[in-house]
Tab-separated table of C-alpha atoms in Angstrom:
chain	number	residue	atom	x	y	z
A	15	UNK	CA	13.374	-8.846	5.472
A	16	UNK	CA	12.927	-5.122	5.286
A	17	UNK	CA	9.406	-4.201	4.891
A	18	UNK	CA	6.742	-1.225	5.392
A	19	UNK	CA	3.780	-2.364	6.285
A	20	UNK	CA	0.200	-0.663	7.430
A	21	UNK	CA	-1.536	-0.971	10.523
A	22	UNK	CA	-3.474	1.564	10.555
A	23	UNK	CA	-4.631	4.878	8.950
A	24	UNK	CA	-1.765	7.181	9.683
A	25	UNK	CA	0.233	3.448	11.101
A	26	UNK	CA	3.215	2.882	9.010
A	27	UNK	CA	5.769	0.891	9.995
A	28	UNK	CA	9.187	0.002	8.907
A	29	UNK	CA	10.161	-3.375	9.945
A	30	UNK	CA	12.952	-5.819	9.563
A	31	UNK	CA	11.640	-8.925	10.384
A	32	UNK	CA	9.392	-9.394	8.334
A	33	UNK	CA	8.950	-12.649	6.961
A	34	UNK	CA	10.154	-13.009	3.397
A	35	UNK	CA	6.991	-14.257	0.829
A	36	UNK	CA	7.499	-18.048	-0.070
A	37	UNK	CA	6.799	-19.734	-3.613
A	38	UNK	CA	3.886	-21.713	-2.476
A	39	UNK	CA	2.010	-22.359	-5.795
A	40	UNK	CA	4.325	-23.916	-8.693
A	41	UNK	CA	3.747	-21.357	-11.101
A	42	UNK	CA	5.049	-18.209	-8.728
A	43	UNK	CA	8.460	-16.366	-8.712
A	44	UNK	CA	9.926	-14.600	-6.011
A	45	UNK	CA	11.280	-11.211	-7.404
A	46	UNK	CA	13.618	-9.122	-5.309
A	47	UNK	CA	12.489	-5.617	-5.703
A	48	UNK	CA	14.758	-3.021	-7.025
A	49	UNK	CA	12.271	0.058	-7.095
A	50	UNK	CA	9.122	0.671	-5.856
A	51	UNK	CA	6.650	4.285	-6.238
A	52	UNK	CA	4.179	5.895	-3.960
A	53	UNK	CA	1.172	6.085	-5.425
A	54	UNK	CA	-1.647	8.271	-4.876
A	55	UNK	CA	-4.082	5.591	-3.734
A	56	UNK	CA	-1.145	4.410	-1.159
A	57	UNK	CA	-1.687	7.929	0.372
A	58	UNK	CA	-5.381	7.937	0.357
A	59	UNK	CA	-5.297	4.142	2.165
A	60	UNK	CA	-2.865	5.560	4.379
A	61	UNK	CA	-4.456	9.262	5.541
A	62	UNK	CA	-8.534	8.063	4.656
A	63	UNK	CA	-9.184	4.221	4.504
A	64	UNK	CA	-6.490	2.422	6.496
A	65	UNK	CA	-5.618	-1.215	5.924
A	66	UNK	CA	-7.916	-4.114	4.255
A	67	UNK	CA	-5.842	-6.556	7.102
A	68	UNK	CA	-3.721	-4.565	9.703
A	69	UNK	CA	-0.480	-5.530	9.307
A	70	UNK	CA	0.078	-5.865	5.384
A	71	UNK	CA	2.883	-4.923	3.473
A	72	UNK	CA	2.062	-1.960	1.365
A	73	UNK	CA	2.873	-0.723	-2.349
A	74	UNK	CA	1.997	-2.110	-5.665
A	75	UNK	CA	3.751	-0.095	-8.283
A	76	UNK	CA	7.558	-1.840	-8.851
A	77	UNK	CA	10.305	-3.596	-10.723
A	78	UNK	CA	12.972	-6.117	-9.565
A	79	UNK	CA	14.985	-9.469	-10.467
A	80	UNK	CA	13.752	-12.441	-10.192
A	81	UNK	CA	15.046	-14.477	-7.332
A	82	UNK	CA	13.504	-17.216	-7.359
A	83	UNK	CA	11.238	-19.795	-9.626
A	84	UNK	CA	7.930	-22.545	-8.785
A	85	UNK	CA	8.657	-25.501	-10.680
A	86	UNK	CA	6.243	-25.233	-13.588
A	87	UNK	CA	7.896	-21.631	-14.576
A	88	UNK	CA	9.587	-22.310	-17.637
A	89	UNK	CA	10.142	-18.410	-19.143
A	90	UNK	CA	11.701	-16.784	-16.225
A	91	UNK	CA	15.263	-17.614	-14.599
A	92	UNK	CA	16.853	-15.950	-11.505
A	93	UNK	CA	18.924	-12.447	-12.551
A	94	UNK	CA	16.117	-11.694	-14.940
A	95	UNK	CA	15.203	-7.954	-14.908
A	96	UNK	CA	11.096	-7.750	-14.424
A	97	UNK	CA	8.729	-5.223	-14.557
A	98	UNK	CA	5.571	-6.552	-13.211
A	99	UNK	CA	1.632	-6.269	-13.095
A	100	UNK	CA	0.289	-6.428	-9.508
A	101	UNK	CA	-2.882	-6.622	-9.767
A	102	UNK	CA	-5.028	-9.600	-9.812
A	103	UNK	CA	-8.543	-10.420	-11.491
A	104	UNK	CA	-10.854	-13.657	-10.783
A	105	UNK	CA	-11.408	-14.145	-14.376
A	106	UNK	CA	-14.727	-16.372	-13.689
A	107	UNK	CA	-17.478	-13.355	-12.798
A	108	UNK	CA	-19.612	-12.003	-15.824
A	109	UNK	CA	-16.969	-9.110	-16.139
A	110	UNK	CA	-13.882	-11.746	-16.740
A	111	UNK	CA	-15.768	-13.752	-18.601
A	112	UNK	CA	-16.490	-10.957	-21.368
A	113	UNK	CA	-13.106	-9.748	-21.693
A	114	UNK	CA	-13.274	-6.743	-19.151
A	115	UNK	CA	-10.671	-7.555	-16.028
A	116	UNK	CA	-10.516	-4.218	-15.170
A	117	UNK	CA	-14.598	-4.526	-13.960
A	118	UNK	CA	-14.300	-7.670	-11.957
A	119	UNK	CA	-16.162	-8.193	-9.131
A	120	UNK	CA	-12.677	-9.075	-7.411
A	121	UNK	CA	-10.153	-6.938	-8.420
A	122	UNK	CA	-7.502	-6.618	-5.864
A	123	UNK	CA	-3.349	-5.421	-5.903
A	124	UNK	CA	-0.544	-6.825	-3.926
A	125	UNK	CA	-0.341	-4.721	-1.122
A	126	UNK	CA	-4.148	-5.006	-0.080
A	127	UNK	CA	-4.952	-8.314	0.869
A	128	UNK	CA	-1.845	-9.567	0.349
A	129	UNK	CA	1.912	-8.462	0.918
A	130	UNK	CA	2.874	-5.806	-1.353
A	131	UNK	CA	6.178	-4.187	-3.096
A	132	UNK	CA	7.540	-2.079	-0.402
A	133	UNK	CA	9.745	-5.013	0.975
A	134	UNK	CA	12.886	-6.676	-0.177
A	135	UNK	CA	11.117	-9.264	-2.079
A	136	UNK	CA	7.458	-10.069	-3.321
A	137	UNK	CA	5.638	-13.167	-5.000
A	138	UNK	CA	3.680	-12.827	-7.814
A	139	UNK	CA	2.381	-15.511	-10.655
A	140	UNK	CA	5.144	-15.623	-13.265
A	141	UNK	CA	1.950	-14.266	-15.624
A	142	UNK	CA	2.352	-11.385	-13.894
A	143	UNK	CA	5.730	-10.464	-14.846
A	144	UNK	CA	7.062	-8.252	-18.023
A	145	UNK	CA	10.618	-8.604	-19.160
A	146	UNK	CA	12.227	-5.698	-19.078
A	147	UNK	CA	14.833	-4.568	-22.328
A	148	UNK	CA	18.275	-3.137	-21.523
A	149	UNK	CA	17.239	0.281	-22.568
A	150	UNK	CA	14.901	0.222	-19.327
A	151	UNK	CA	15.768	0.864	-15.617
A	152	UNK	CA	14.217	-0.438	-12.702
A	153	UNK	CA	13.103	3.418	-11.823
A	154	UNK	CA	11.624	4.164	-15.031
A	155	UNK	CA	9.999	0.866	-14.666
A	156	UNK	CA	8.506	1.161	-11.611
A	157	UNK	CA	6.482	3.623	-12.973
A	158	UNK	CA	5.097	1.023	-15.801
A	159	UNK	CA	1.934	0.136	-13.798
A	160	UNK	CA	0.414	3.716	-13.377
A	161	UNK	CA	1.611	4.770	-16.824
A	162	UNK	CA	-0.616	1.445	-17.741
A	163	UNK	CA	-3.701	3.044	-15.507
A	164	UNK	CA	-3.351	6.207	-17.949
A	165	UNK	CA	-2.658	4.283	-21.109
A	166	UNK	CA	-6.082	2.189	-20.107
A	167	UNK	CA	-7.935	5.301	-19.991
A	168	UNK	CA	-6.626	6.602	-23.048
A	169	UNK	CA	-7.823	3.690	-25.050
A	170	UNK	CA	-11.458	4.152	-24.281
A	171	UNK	CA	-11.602	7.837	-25.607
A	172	UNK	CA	-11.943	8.846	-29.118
A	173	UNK	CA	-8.953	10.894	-29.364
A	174	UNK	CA	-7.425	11.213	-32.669
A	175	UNK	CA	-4.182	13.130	-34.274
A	176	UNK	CA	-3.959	16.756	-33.980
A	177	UNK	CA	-6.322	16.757	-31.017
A	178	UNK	CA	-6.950	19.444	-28.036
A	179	UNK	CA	-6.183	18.294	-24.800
A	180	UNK	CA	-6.273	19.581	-21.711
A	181	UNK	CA	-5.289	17.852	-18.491
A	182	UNK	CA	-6.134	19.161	-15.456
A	183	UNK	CA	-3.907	18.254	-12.445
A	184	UNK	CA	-0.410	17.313	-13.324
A	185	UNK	CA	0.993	15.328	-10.715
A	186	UNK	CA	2.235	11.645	-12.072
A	187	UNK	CA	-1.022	10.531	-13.760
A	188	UNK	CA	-1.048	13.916	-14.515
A	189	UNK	CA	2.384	14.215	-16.800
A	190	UNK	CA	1.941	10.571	-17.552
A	191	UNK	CA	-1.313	11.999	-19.531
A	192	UNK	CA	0.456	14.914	-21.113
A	193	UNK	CA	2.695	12.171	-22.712
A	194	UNK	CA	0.285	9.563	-23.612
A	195	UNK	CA	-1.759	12.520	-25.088
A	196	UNK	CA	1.381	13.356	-27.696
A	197	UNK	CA	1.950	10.196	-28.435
A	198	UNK	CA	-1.388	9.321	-29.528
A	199	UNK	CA	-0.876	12.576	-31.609
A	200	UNK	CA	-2.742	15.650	-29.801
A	201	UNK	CA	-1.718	18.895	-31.468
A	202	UNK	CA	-2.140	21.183	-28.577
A	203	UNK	CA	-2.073	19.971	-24.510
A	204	UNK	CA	-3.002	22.126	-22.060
A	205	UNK	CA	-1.788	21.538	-18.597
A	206	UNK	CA	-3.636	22.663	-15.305
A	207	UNK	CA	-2.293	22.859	-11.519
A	208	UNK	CA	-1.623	25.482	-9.434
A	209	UNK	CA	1.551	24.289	-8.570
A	210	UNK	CA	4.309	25.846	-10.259
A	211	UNK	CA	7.089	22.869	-10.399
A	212	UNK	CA	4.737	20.660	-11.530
A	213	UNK	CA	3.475	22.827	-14.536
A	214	UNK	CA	7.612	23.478	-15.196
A	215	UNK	CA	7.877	19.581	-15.484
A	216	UNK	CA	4.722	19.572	-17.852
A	217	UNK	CA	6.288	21.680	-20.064
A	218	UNK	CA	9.581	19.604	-20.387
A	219	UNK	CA	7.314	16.515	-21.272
A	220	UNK	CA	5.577	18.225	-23.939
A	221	UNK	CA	2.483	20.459	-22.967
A	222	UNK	CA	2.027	23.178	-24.691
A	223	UNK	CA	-0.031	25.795	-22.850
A	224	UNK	CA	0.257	25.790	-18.884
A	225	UNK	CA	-2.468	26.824	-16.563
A	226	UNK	CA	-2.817	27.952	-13.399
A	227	UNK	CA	-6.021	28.687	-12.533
A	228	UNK	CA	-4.879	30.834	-9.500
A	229	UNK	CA	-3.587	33.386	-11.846
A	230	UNK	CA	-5.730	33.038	-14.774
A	231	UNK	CA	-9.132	31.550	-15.631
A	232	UNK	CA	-8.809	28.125	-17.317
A	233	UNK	CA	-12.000	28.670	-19.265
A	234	UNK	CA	-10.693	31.850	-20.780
A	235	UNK	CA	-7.683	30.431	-21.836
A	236	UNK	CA	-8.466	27.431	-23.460
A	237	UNK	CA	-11.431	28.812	-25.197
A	238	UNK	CA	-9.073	31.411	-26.675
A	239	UNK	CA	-6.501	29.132	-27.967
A	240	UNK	CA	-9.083	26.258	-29.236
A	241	UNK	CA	-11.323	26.572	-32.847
A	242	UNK	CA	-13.860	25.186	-31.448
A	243	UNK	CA	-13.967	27.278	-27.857
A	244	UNK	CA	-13.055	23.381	-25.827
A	245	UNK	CA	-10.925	20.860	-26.006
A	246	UNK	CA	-11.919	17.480	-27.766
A	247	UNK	CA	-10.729	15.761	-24.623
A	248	UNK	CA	-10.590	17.092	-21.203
A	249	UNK	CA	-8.639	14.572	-18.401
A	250	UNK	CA	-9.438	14.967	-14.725
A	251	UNK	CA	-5.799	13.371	-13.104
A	252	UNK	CA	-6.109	15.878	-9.856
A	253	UNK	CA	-8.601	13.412	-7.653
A	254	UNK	CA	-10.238	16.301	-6.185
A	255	UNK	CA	-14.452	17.225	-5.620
A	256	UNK	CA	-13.638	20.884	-7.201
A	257	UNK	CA	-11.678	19.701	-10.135
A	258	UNK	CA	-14.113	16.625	-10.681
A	259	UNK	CA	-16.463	19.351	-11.743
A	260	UNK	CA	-14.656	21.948	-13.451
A	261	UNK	CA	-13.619	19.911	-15.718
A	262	UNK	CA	-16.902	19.500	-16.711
A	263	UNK	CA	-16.294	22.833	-18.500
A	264	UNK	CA	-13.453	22.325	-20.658
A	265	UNK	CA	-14.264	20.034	-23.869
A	266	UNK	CA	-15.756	21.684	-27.134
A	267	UNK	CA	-19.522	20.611	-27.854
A	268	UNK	CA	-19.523	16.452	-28.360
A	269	UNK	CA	-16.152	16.475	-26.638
A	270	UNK	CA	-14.902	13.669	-24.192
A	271	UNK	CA	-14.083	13.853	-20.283
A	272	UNK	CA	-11.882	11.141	-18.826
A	273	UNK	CA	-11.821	10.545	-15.366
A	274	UNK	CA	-8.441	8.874	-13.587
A	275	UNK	CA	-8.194	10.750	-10.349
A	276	UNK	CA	-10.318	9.580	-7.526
A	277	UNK	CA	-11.232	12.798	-4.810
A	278	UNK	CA	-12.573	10.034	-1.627
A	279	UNK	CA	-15.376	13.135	-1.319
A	280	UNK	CA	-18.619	13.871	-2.147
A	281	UNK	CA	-19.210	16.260	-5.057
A	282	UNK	CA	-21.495	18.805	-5.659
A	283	UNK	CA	-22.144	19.544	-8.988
A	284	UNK	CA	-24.016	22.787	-9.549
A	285	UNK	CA	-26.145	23.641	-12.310
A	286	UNK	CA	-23.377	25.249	-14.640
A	287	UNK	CA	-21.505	22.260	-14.403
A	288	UNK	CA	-24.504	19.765	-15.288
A	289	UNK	CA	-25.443	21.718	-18.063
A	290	UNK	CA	-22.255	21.487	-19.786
A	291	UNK	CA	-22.786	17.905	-19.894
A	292	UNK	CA	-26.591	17.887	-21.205
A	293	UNK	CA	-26.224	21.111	-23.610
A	294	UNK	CA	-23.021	20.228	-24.571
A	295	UNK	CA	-23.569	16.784	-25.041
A	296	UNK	CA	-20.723	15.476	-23.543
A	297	UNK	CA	-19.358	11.697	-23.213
A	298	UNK	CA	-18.240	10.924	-19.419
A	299	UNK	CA	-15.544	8.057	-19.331
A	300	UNK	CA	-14.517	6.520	-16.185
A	301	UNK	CA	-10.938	4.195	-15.941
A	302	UNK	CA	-10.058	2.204	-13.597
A	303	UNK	CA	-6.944	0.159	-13.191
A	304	UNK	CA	-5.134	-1.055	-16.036
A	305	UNK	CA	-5.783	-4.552	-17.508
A	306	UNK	CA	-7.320	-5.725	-20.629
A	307	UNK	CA	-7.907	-9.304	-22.547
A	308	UNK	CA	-5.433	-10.881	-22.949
A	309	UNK	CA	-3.632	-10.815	-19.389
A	310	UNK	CA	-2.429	-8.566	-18.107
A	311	UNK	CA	-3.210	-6.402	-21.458
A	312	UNK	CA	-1.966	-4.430	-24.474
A	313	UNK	CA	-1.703	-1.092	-21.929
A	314	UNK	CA	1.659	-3.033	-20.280
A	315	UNK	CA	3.470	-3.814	-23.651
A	316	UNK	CA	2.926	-0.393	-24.787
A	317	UNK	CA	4.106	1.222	-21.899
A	318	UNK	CA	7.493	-1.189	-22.408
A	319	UNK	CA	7.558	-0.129	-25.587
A	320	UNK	CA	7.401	3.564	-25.206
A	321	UNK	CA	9.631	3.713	-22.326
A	322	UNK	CA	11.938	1.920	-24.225
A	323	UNK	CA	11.832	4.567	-27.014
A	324	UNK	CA	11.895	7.271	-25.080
A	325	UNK	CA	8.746	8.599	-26.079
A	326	UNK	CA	7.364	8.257	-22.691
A	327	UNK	CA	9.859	9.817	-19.963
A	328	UNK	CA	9.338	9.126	-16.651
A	329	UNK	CA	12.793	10.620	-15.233
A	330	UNK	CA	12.116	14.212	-14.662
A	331	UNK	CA	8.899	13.209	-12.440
A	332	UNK	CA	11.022	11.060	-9.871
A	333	UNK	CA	11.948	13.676	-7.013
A	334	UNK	CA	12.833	11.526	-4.500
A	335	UNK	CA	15.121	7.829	-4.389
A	336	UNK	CA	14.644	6.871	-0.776
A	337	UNK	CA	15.742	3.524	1.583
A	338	UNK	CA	12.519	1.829	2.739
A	339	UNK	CA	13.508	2.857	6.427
A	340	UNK	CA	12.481	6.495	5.551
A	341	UNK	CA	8.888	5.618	4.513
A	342	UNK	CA	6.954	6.263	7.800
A	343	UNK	CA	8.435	9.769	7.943
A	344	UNK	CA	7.976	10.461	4.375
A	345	UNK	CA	4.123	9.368	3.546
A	346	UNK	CA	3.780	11.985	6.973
A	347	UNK	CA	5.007	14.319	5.122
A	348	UNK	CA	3.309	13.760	1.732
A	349	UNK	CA	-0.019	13.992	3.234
A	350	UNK	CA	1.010	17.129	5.614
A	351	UNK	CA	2.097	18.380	2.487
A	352	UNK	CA	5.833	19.230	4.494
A	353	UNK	CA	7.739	17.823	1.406
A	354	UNK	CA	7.295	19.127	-2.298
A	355	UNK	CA	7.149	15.636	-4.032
A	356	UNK	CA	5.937	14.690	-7.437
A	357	UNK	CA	6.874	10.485	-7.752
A	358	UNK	CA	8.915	9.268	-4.681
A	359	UNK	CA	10.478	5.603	-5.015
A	360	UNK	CA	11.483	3.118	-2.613
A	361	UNK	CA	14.981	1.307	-3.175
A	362	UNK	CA	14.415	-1.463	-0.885
């Protein structure tokens, strides 16, 4: 089958003979994937970290139909539209155990130590899979597992109706937080970047006040449009060492920072920074994947439900439907920064 797979750091490879994944265990199903999205981890494995096993095939976030059923799968049939969770917990360590997959010593997604979604087919446990309505598409649902990752984070703030938030870096965790931050009722979102489109796109999914710190200082502005001179909640989604700490500045006294991006640098936080957290008394939050007990977690039912409303619009992020063959060239230019992307799927 068509597949990309990783062999190295900047070692991408299309390939078409790549074996096709066999239903080995009884209670697997083969899906053949319809969509799959780059996400920003993908790139980071791909320009920083390079490959767990040389050789894998990459990608995690997808949708498909099922192809193919073990024998003790009883709820899925072949031509069944999926949406699906890739990522897999041990459930015995302490973590597990207590009802927090998301913290297990093991956690691991398809495309890491074992093949992943940019291929023509991938096998997951028939647990893993999320029927998808009508009203959903297999683009839109590709995008279910990182709107999940935001949703996670989401739940473990305190955020409550007719909130201030302010989201700094709006790429697709980015918008995927302007949205989750309406629907759980914020009054007023702010949305960072210094990229222009991207702030443009905000706006159509809802923010109300757009940033960009190149041409005016964040601070200033939110302070002047807030009663309480911060936001309650302030959501680093840009992964990067400067933004890790400026946003450090942005929530009202007792307000909340989330962390979702992931910057793969050091970061020095200087005293203006720190001080905000002790004078300020500030709550740090840290998310990290997107599961919760029960399996795979009320994050992935919301997400189906909201996308099936409309309420949560993934559409005008997609800027790019691509063949698989075009992957080596594209994640070149992603990281180069040669191509002005904000989601690009995979139509394998």
């Amino acid at each position: 089958m068509k597949a990309l797979n990783l062999y190295g750091i900047e070692d991408l490879r299309y390939e078409e003979d790549t074996p096709i994944p066999q239903i080995i265990r009884e209670e697997d199903i083969l899906i053949q994937v319809k969509s799959a999205g780059i996400c920003g981890s993908d790139l980071s494995r791909y320009k920083k970290l390079g490959p767990y096993i040389p050789g894998t095939t990459f990608g995690h976030e997808f949708s498909g139909v099922v192809a193919a059923v073990g024998s003790a799968v009883t709820q899925w049939k072949e031509g069944d539209r999926a949406a699906a969770c890739p990522t897999f917990a041990c459930g015995n360590c302490i973590y597990c155990r207590q009802g927090f997959p998301t913290r297990c010593t093991e956690l691991t997604v398809i495309g890491a130590k074992q093949p992943g979604a940019y291929a023509e087919y991938v096998v997951l446990p028939a647990s893993h899979a999320l029927l998808l309505p009508d009203e959903i598409d297999f683009d839109t649902a590709s995008l279910l597992e990182p709107s999940s990752v935001v949703l996670h984070g989401f739940y473990r703030t305190s955020i409550q109706p007719g909130a201030a938030v302010a989201i700094m870096g709006v790429g697709s965790i980015g918008l995927l937080s302007v949205q989750w931050a309406k629907i759980f009722g914020a009054a007023t979102v702010f949305a960072i970047d210094i990229d222009e489109n991207k702030l443009k796109i905000a706006k159509q999914l809802g923010a109300d006040i757009l940033i960009n710190p190149l041409k005016e200082d964040t601070e200033t502005v939110i302070k002047n449009h807030t009663a309480s001179s911060g936001v309650d909640l302030a959501v680093e989604s840009a992964g990067s060492p400067l933004t890790s700490k400026q946003v450090l500045a942005l929530p009202k006294k007792g307000g909340e920072v989330l962390y979702l991006g992931i910057p793969y640098g050091d970061i020095t936080l200087h005293r203006y920074y720190f001080e905000r957290i002790v004078r300020n008394e500030l709550r740090i939050l840290g998310a990290w994947n997107a599961l919760s007990a029960p399996f795979p977690g009320k994050e992935w039912e919301t997400g189906l439900y909201y996308m099936k409303t409309g309420q949560l619009d993934v559409k005008p992020m997609i800027s790019h439907h691509l063949p698989l063959e075009n992957g080596p060239e594209v994640f070149h230019q992603l990281i180069h920064k040669e191509v002005d992307a904000v989601k690009v799927l995979f139509h394998p």
